[in-house]
């Protein structure tokens, strides 16, 4: 089931790449396993998946600890409060949701010396969505330059979570605006390789807009239970 879903998502990615004239291996798949247990991650791992994304820090740390024997690349893709930076710095390989210098500084300070630098994306609020975290496109270059200076972080790119758009063309336009933020940072001499955008519902438009990493949850693991408090 999970293996079949992974296969179907890989085919969607390949098709979107082909339609955009891009190499089929130019987009990485991040499997978003939030709310699903270690067994689901294990199943996806057994089907060949190696990179997983988690939103809720404590839930993630429990899962990472339970699966520590597996060579998984864990990405933090949820909001990070100051009091959670140490857990993130100690347990994850990547953080995609840096949107304040203060958080980046804490992550760098708290990254254990025996681990490689933490791989970082800056979260950009590309469409001005009201409830979303993320730095504005105007502030993204300056934050990227500051983050790139931090000794225990390696800046890899930007990520965004735009509001759902009415159709493919509108969605692609928003993703293209994220690509232009990415290009503006690269033009400042920072060698980015990761443009993280696109989820189960809009990964095709994101790839048409230049995504190099799609973050896919429900299309792999199924529908998530709605939290009782939502
Ligand atoms: C939950 C989540 C995803 C995956 O969403 P799906 O619609 O289930 O594919 C991707 N990115 C972030 C930041 C998320 O929180």
mmCIF file of C-alpha atoms and ligand atoms in Angstrom:
data_model
loop_
_atom_site.group_PDB
_atom_site.id
_atom_site.type_symbol
_atom_site.label_atom_id
_atom_site.label_comp_id
_atom_site.label_asym_id
_atom_site.label_seq_id
_atom_site.Cartn_x
_atom_site.Cartn_y
_atom_site.Cartn_z
ATOM 1 C CA UNK A 1 0.000 0.000 0.000
ATOM 2 C CA UNK A 2 2.635 2.561 1.073
ATOM 3 C CA UNK A 3 5.014 1.030 -1.457
ATOM 4 C CA UNK A 4 2.363 1.355 -4.200
ATOM 5 C CA UNK A 5 1.694 4.963 -3.222
ATOM 6 C CA UNK A 6 5.404 5.799 -3.292
ATOM 7 C CA UNK A 7 5.624 4.300 -6.751
ATOM 8 C CA UNK A 8 2.630 6.333 -7.955
ATOM 9 C CA UNK A 9 4.095 9.562 -6.518
ATOM 10 C CA UNK A 10 7.438 8.845 -8.190
ATOM 11 C CA UNK A 11 5.591 8.460 -11.477
ATOM 12 C CA UNK A 12 3.756 11.754 -10.969
ATOM 13 C CA UNK A 13 7.082 13.467 -10.280
ATOM 14 C CA UNK A 14 8.678 11.939 -13.369
ATOM 15 C CA UNK A 15 5.740 12.942 -15.535
ATOM 16 C CA UNK A 16 5.766 16.521 -14.242
ATOM 17 C CA UNK A 17 9.497 16.718 -14.909
ATOM 18 C CA UNK A 18 9.073 15.431 -18.442
ATOM 19 C CA UNK A 19 6.264 17.893 -19.137
ATOM 20 C CA UNK A 20 8.507 20.744 -17.988
ATOM 21 C CA UNK A 21 11.479 19.515 -20.003
ATOM 22 C CA UNK A 22 13.424 18.745 -16.821
ATOM 23 C CA UNK A 23 15.467 15.620 -16.037
ATOM 24 C CA UNK A 24 13.350 13.087 -14.117
ATOM 25 C CA UNK A 25 15.955 12.951 -11.346
ATOM 26 C CA UNK A 26 15.947 16.733 -10.760
ATOM 27 C CA UNK A 27 13.291 16.559 -8.011
ATOM 28 C CA UNK A 28 13.750 14.824 -4.650
ATOM 29 C CA UNK A 29 10.864 13.321 -2.726
ATOM 30 C CA UNK A 30 10.506 14.081 0.965
ATOM 31 C CA UNK A 31 7.988 11.716 2.592
ATOM 32 C CA UNK A 32 6.020 13.652 5.224
ATOM 33 C CA UNK A 33 5.299 11.173 8.013
ATOM 34 C CA UNK A 34 3.750 13.486 10.635
ATOM 35 C CA UNK A 35 0.991 11.794 12.683
ATOM 36 C CA UNK A 36 2.018 8.351 11.358
ATOM 37 C CA UNK A 37 3.928 5.895 13.530
ATOM 38 C CA UNK A 38 7.368 4.341 13.127
ATOM 39 C CA UNK A 39 5.812 1.292 11.376
ATOM 40 C CA UNK A 40 4.638 3.495 8.504
ATOM 41 C CA UNK A 41 8.099 5.056 8.200
ATOM 42 C CA UNK A 42 9.643 1.586 8.278
ATOM 43 C CA UNK A 43 7.358 0.460 5.442
ATOM 44 C CA UNK A 44 8.317 3.435 3.306
ATOM 45 C CA UNK A 45 11.973 2.852 4.139
ATOM 46 C CA UNK A 46 11.666 -0.777 3.075
ATOM 47 C CA UNK A 47 10.249 0.474 -0.230
ATOM 48 C CA UNK A 48 13.390 2.560 -0.740
ATOM 49 C CA UNK A 49 12.442 5.963 0.691
ATOM 50 C CA UNK A 50 15.256 7.614 2.697
ATOM 51 C CA UNK A 51 14.216 11.244 3.407
ATOM 52 C CA UNK A 52 11.341 11.962 5.812
ATOM 53 C CA UNK A 53 9.747 15.214 7.006
ATOM 54 C CA UNK A 54 8.201 15.878 10.405
ATOM 55 C CA UNK A 55 6.270 18.886 11.752
ATOM 56 C CA UNK A 56 5.894 18.305 15.475
ATOM 57 C CA UNK A 57 9.223 18.266 17.266
ATOM 58 C CA UNK A 58 8.488 15.957 20.191
ATOM 59 C CA UNK A 59 6.587 13.453 18.037
ATOM 60 C CA UNK A 60 9.488 13.522 15.608
ATOM 61 C CA UNK A 61 12.159 12.973 18.259
ATOM 62 C CA UNK A 62 10.296 9.907 19.555
ATOM 63 C CA UNK A 63 10.153 8.488 16.017
ATOM 64 C CA UNK A 64 13.759 9.356 15.206
ATOM 65 C CA UNK A 65 14.866 7.642 18.416
ATOM 66 C CA UNK A 66 12.770 4.544 17.712
ATOM 67 C CA UNK A 67 14.224 4.268 14.196
ATOM 68 C CA UNK A 68 17.788 5.309 14.986
ATOM 69 C CA UNK A 69 19.178 2.087 13.479
ATOM 70 C CA UNK A 70 17.992 3.155 10.001
ATOM 71 C CA UNK A 71 20.050 5.573 7.846
ATOM 72 C CA UNK A 72 17.188 8.058 7.447
ATOM 73 C CA UNK A 73 17.610 11.732 6.574
ATOM 74 C CA UNK A 74 15.168 13.608 8.836
ATOM 75 C CA UNK A 75 13.848 17.064 7.852
ATOM 76 C CA UNK A 76 12.134 19.414 10.279
ATOM 77 C CA UNK A 77 9.330 21.123 8.332
ATOM 78 C CA UNK A 78 7.256 22.509 11.211
ATOM 79 C CA UNK A 79 7.397 25.804 13.102
ATOM 80 C CA UNK A 80 10.246 26.027 15.638
ATOM 81 C CA UNK A 81 9.881 27.804 18.976
ATOM 82 C CA UNK A 82 13.062 28.960 20.705
ATOM 83 C CA UNK A 83 12.684 26.335 23.435
ATOM 84 C CA UNK A 84 12.729 23.542 20.808
ATOM 85 C CA UNK A 85 15.892 24.502 18.914
ATOM 86 C CA UNK A 86 18.151 22.195 20.946
ATOM 87 C CA UNK A 87 16.030 19.127 20.164
ATOM 88 C CA UNK A 88 16.040 20.074 16.490
ATOM 89 C CA UNK A 89 19.806 20.694 16.415
ATOM 90 C CA UNK A 90 20.482 17.349 18.098
ATOM 91 C CA UNK A 91 18.127 15.080 16.126
ATOM 92 C CA UNK A 92 17.561 16.322 12.586
ATOM 93 C CA UNK A 93 19.822 16.470 9.514
ATOM 94 C CA UNK A 94 17.802 19.244 7.861
ATOM 95 C CA UNK A 95 15.636 22.163 8.979
ATOM 96 C CA UNK A 96 13.469 23.784 6.305
ATOM 97 C CA UNK A 97 11.587 26.300 8.433
ATOM 98 C CA UNK A 98 14.144 28.917 9.472
ATOM 99 C CA UNK A 99 12.524 32.343 9.224
ATOM 100 C CA UNK A 100 14.314 34.336 11.944
ATOM 101 C CA UNK A 101 18.005 34.930 12.531
ATOM 102 C CA UNK A 102 17.579 34.315 16.252
ATOM 103 C CA UNK A 103 16.390 30.745 15.616
ATOM 104 C CA UNK A 104 19.216 30.164 13.133
ATOM 105 C CA UNK A 105 21.791 31.374 15.669
ATOM 106 C CA UNK A 106 20.455 29.051 18.347
ATOM 107 C CA UNK A 107 20.477 26.091 15.944
ATOM 108 C CA UNK A 108 24.082 26.833 15.010
ATOM 109 C CA UNK A 109 25.164 27.270 18.646
ATOM 110 C CA UNK A 110 23.399 24.067 19.707
ATOM 111 C CA UNK A 111 24.434 21.786 16.827
ATOM 112 C CA UNK A 112 26.535 19.050 18.491
ATOM 113 C CA UNK A 113 30.198 19.194 17.418
ATOM 114 C CA UNK A 114 30.320 15.505 16.433
ATOM 115 C CA UNK A 115 27.550 15.954 13.847
ATOM 116 C CA UNK A 116 27.923 17.478 10.366
ATOM 117 C CA UNK A 117 26.508 20.986 9.878
ATOM 118 C CA UNK A 118 22.725 21.223 9.971
ATOM 119 C CA UNK A 119 21.338 21.612 6.439
ATOM 120 C CA UNK A 120 19.021 24.614 6.303
ATOM 121 C CA UNK A 121 16.330 26.112 4.120
ATOM 122 C CA UNK A 122 14.829 29.522 4.756
ATOM 123 C CA UNK A 123 11.047 29.547 4.796
ATOM 124 C CA UNK A 124 9.662 32.306 2.580
ATOM 125 C CA UNK A 125 6.066 33.515 2.702
ATOM 126 C CA UNK A 126 5.786 33.928 -1.077
ATOM 127 C CA UNK A 127 2.107 34.778 -1.364
ATOM 128 C CA UNK A 128 1.677 36.888 1.761
ATOM 129 C CA UNK A 129 -0.630 34.273 3.275
ATOM 130 C CA UNK A 130 -1.846 35.658 6.616
ATOM 131 C CA UNK A 131 -1.449 32.606 8.844
ATOM 132 C CA UNK A 132 1.829 31.343 7.448
ATOM 133 C CA UNK A 133 5.213 31.701 8.984
ATOM 134 C CA UNK A 134 8.057 32.661 6.716
ATOM 135 C CA UNK A 135 10.132 35.713 5.924
ATOM 136 C CA UNK A 136 8.847 38.082 3.233
ATOM 137 C CA UNK A 137 10.415 37.787 -0.241
ATOM 138 C CA UNK A 138 11.982 41.226 0.298
ATOM 139 C CA UNK A 139 13.739 40.109 3.479
ATOM 140 C CA UNK A 140 14.806 36.690 2.194
ATOM 141 C CA UNK A 141 18.149 37.692 0.653
ATOM 142 C CA UNK A 142 19.374 39.437 3.814
ATOM 143 C CA UNK A 143 18.351 36.520 6.029
ATOM 144 C CA UNK A 144 20.024 34.068 3.642
ATOM 145 C CA UNK A 145 23.262 36.058 3.792
ATOM 146 C CA UNK A 146 23.198 36.098 7.595
ATOM 147 C CA UNK A 147 22.379 32.380 7.880
ATOM 148 C CA UNK A 148 25.157 31.486 5.422
ATOM 149 C CA UNK A 149 27.661 33.051 7.862
ATOM 150 C CA UNK A 150 26.738 30.784 10.767
ATOM 151 C CA UNK A 151 29.431 28.160 11.367
ATOM 152 C CA UNK A 152 27.346 25.073 12.151
ATOM 153 C CA UNK A 153 24.652 25.602 9.499
ATOM 154 C CA UNK A 154 24.854 24.940 5.786
ATOM 155 C CA UNK A 155 22.396 26.981 3.780
ATOM 156 C CA UNK A 156 20.835 24.799 1.066
ATOM 157 C CA UNK A 157 17.866 26.762 -0.209
ATOM 158 C CA UNK A 158 14.383 28.016 0.473
ATOM 159 C CA UNK A 159 11.034 26.408 1.152
ATOM 160 C CA UNK A 160 7.494 27.726 0.869
ATOM 161 C CA UNK A 161 3.925 26.643 1.635
ATOM 162 C CA UNK A 162 1.636 28.818 -0.503
ATOM 163 C CA UNK A 163 -2.119 28.921 0.003
ATOM 164 C CA UNK A 164 -3.951 26.502 -2.322
ATOM 165 C CA UNK A 165 -4.481 28.212 -5.683
ATOM 166 C CA UNK A 166 -7.665 27.921 -7.792
ATOM 167 C CA UNK A 167 -5.996 26.209 -10.736
ATOM 168 C CA UNK A 168 -2.720 24.938 -12.174
ATOM 169 C CA UNK A 169 -1.759 28.196 -13.889
ATOM 170 C CA UNK A 170 -2.296 30.265 -10.748
ATOM 171 C CA UNK A 171 -0.436 27.743 -8.609
ATOM 172 C CA UNK A 172 2.490 27.654 -11.016
ATOM 173 C CA UNK A 173 2.687 31.470 -10.993
ATOM 174 C CA UNK A 174 3.117 31.493 -7.203
ATOM 175 C CA UNK A 175 5.759 28.781 -7.396
ATOM 176 C CA UNK A 176 7.568 30.741 -10.117
ATOM 177 C CA UNK A 177 7.679 33.736 -7.792
ATOM 178 C CA UNK A 178 9.391 31.507 -5.221
ATOM 179 C CA UNK A 179 11.878 30.479 -7.909
ATOM 180 C CA UNK A 180 12.667 34.141 -8.488
ATOM 181 C CA UNK A 181 13.463 34.582 -4.772
ATOM 182 C CA UNK A 182 15.724 31.519 -5.025
ATOM 183 C CA UNK A 183 17.443 33.004 -8.104
ATOM 184 C CA UNK A 184 17.917 36.356 -6.346
ATOM 185 C CA UNK A 185 19.771 34.653 -3.481
ATOM 186 C CA UNK A 186 21.925 32.645 -5.888
ATOM 187 C CA UNK A 187 22.721 35.900 -7.717
ATOM 188 C CA UNK A 188 24.246 37.166 -4.451
ATOM 189 C CA UNK A 189 26.796 34.358 -4.689
ATOM 190 C CA UNK A 190 25.200 31.844 -2.347
ATOM 191 C CA UNK A 191 25.258 28.377 -3.961
ATOM 192 C CA UNK A 192 21.759 27.045 -3.239
ATOM 193 C CA UNK A 193 20.591 23.694 -4.577
ATOM 194 C CA UNK A 194 17.201 23.226 -2.900
ATOM 195 C CA UNK A 195 13.863 24.804 -3.736
ATOM 196 C CA UNK A 196 11.437 22.931 -1.478
ATOM 197 C CA UNK A 197 7.845 23.360 -2.646
ATOM 198 C CA UNK A 198 4.875 21.273 -3.670
ATOM 199 C CA UNK A 199 2.730 18.852 -1.636
ATOM 200 C CA UNK A 200 0.295 16.039 -2.501
ATOM 201 C CA UNK A 201 -2.210 18.413 -4.112
ATOM 202 C CA UNK A 202 0.083 20.725 -6.051
ATOM 203 C CA UNK A 203 3.377 18.976 -6.694
ATOM 204 C CA UNK A 204 2.837 19.040 -10.457
ATOM 205 C CA UNK A 205 2.492 22.844 -10.520
ATOM 206 C CA UNK A 206 5.447 23.175 -8.141
ATOM 207 C CA UNK A 207 7.671 21.131 -10.441
ATOM 208 C CA UNK A 208 6.529 23.226 -13.404
ATOM 209 C CA UNK A 209 7.546 26.255 -11.320
ATOM 210 C CA UNK A 210 11.039 24.940 -10.575
ATOM 211 C CA UNK A 211 10.772 22.836 -7.401
ATOM 212 C CA UNK A 212 13.723 20.571 -6.606
ATOM 213 C CA UNK A 213 12.095 18.906 -3.572
ATOM 214 C CA UNK A 214 8.444 18.036 -3.066
ATOM 215 C CA UNK A 215 7.106 17.267 0.416
ATOM 216 C CA UNK A 216 4.407 14.627 0.153
ATOM 217 C CA UNK A 217 2.356 13.215 3.018
ATOM 218 C CA UNK A 218 -1.189 12.057 2.345
ATOM 219 C CA UNK A 219 -0.489 10.738 -1.173
ATOM 220 C CA UNK A 220 1.980 8.313 0.425
ATOM 221 C CA UNK A 221 0.602 7.534 3.893
ATOM 222 C CA UNK A 222 -3.117 8.232 3.403
ATOM 223 C CA UNK A 223 -5.389 10.791 5.055
ATOM 224 C CA UNK A 224 -4.222 12.134 8.397
ATOM 225 C CA UNK A 225 -6.538 12.019 11.391
ATOM 226 C CA UNK A 226 -7.913 15.488 12.122
ATOM 227 C CA UNK A 227 -6.744 16.622 15.554
ATOM 228 C CA UNK A 228 -9.609 16.773 18.043
ATOM 229 C CA UNK A 229 -8.656 20.345 18.926
ATOM 230 C CA UNK A 230 -8.759 21.625 15.320
HETATM 231 C C1 LIG B 1 1.816 18.245 6.108
HETATM 232 C C2 LIG B 1 2.812 18.981 5.274
HETATM 233 C C3 LIG B 1 3.146 18.542 3.985
HETATM 234 C C4 LIG B 1 2.476 17.358 3.298
HETATM 235 O O1 LIG B 1 1.159 17.676 2.971
HETATM 236 P P1 LIG B 1 0.265 16.641 2.098
HETATM 237 O O2 LIG B 1 -0.820 17.498 1.577
HETATM 238 O O3 LIG B 1 -0.218 15.593 3.052
HETATM 239 O O4 LIG B 1 1.128 16.088 1.039
HETATM 240 C C5 LIG B 1 4.127 19.225 3.289
HETATM 241 N N1 LIG B 1 4.753 20.298 3.824
HETATM 242 C C6 LIG B 1 4.460 20.743 5.057
HETATM 243 C C7 LIG B 1 5.181 21.917 5.597
HETATM 244 C C8 LIG B 1 3.471 20.115 5.798
HETATM 245 O O5 LIG B 1 3.168 20.597 7.017
#
